Short mmCIF file of C-alpha atoms in Angstrom, two decimals:
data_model
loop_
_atom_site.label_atom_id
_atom_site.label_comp_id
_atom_site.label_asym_id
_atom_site.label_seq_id
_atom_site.Cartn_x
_atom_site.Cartn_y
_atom_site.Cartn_z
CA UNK A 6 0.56 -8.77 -72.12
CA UNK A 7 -2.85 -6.80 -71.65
CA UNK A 8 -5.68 -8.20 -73.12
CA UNK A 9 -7.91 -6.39 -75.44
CA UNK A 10 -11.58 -6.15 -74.60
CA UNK A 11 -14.99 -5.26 -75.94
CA UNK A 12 -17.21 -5.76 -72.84
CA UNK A 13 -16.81 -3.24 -70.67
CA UNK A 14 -18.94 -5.14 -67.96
CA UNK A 15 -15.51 -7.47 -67.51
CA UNK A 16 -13.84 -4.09 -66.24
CA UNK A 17 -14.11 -4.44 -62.15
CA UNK A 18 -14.57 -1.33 -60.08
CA UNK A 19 -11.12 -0.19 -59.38
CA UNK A 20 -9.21 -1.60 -61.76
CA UNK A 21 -6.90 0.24 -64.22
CA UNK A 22 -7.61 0.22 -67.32
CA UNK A 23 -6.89 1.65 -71.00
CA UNK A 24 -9.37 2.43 -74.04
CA UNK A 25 -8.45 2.16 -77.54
CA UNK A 26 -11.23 4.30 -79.78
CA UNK A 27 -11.12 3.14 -83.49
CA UNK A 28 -12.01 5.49 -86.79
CA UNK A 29 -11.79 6.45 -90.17
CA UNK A 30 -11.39 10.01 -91.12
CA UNK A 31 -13.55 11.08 -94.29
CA UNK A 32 -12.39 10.35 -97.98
CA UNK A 33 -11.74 7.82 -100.10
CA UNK A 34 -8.32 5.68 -98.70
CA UNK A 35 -7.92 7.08 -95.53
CA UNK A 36 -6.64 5.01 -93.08
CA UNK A 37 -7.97 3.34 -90.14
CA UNK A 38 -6.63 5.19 -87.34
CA UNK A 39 -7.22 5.08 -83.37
CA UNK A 40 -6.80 7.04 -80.68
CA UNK A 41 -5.62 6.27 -77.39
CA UNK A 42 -7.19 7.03 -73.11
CA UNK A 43 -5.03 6.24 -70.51
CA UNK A 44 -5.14 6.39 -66.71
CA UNK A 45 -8.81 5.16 -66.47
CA UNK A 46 -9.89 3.15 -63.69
CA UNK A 47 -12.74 0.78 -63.51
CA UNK A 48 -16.19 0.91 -63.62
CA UNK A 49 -16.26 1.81 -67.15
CA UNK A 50 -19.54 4.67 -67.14
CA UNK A 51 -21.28 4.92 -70.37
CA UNK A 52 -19.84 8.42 -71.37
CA UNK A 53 -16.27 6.93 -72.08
CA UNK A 54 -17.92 4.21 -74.96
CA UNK A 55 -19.05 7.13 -76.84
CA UNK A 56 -16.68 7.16 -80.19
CA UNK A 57 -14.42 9.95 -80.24
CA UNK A 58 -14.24 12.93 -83.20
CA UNK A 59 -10.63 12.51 -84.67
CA UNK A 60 -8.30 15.79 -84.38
CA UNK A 61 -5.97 14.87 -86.27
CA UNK A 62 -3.50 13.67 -83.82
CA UNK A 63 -4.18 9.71 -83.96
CA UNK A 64 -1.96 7.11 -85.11
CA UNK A 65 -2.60 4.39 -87.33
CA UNK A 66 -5.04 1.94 -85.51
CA UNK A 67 -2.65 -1.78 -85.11
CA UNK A 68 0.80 0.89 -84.27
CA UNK A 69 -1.77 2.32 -81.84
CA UNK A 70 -2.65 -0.93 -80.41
CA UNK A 71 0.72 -1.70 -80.34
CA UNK A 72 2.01 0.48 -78.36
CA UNK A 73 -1.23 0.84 -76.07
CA UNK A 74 0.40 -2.56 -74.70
CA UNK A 75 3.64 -2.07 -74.13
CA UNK A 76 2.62 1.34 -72.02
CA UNK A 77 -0.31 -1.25 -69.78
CA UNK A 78 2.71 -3.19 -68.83
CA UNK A 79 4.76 -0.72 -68.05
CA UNK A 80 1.65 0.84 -66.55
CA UNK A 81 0.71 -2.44 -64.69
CA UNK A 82 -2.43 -2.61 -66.13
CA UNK A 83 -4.17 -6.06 -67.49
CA UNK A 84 -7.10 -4.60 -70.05
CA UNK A 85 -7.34 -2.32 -72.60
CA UNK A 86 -11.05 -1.67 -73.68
CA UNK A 87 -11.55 -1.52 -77.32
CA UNK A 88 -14.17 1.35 -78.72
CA UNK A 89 -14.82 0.08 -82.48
CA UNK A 90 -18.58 0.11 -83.30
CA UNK A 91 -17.78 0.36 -86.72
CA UNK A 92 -15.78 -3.08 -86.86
CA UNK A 93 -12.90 -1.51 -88.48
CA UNK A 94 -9.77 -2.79 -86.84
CA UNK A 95 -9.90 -6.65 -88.56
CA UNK A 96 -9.37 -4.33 -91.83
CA UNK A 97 -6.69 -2.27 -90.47
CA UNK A 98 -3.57 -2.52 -92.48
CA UNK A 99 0.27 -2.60 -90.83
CA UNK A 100 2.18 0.34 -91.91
CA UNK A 101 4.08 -0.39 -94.62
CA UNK A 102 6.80 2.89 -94.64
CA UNK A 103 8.32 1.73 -91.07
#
């Protein structure tokens, strides 16, 4: 199972990885949401820890996550990098109409 990350230093040159960038759209009770890169590969530059606008298009943040691994082992890859500088994921909620 991949391991999620915050330090992008552990990242090696060369190695695949996958980021995970966490967010809250605007308004009262939105949900915690999170949007998914694929088919990086390591060193991690500074650019790609920028938080991402939301589109529109993101899922909620834990289906995100859970679904981020089970395409990194399909994918072969051991890290997925997590972009949260608002520490929302611990108050992420599971979906509760699956």
């Amino acid at each position: 199972m991949a391991e999620i990350i915050i330090n992008e230093a552990l990242i090696e040159p060369g190695e695949p990885y996958f980021i995970v960038y966490v967010d809250r759209p605007k308004g009262i009770g939105q949900t915690i949401v999170a949007d998914l890169a694929t088919d990086l590969v390591g060193p991690v530059p500074a650019e790609r820890m920028v938080p991402r606008r939301l589109n529109g298009f993101e899922l909620p943040a834990l289906e995100l996550i859970h679904h981020a691994r089970e395409r990194a082992r399909e994918a072969g890859v051991t890290r997925i990098l997590l972009v949260d500088p608002q520490g929302l994921l611990p108050l992420a909620k599971i979906n509760r109409y699956e």
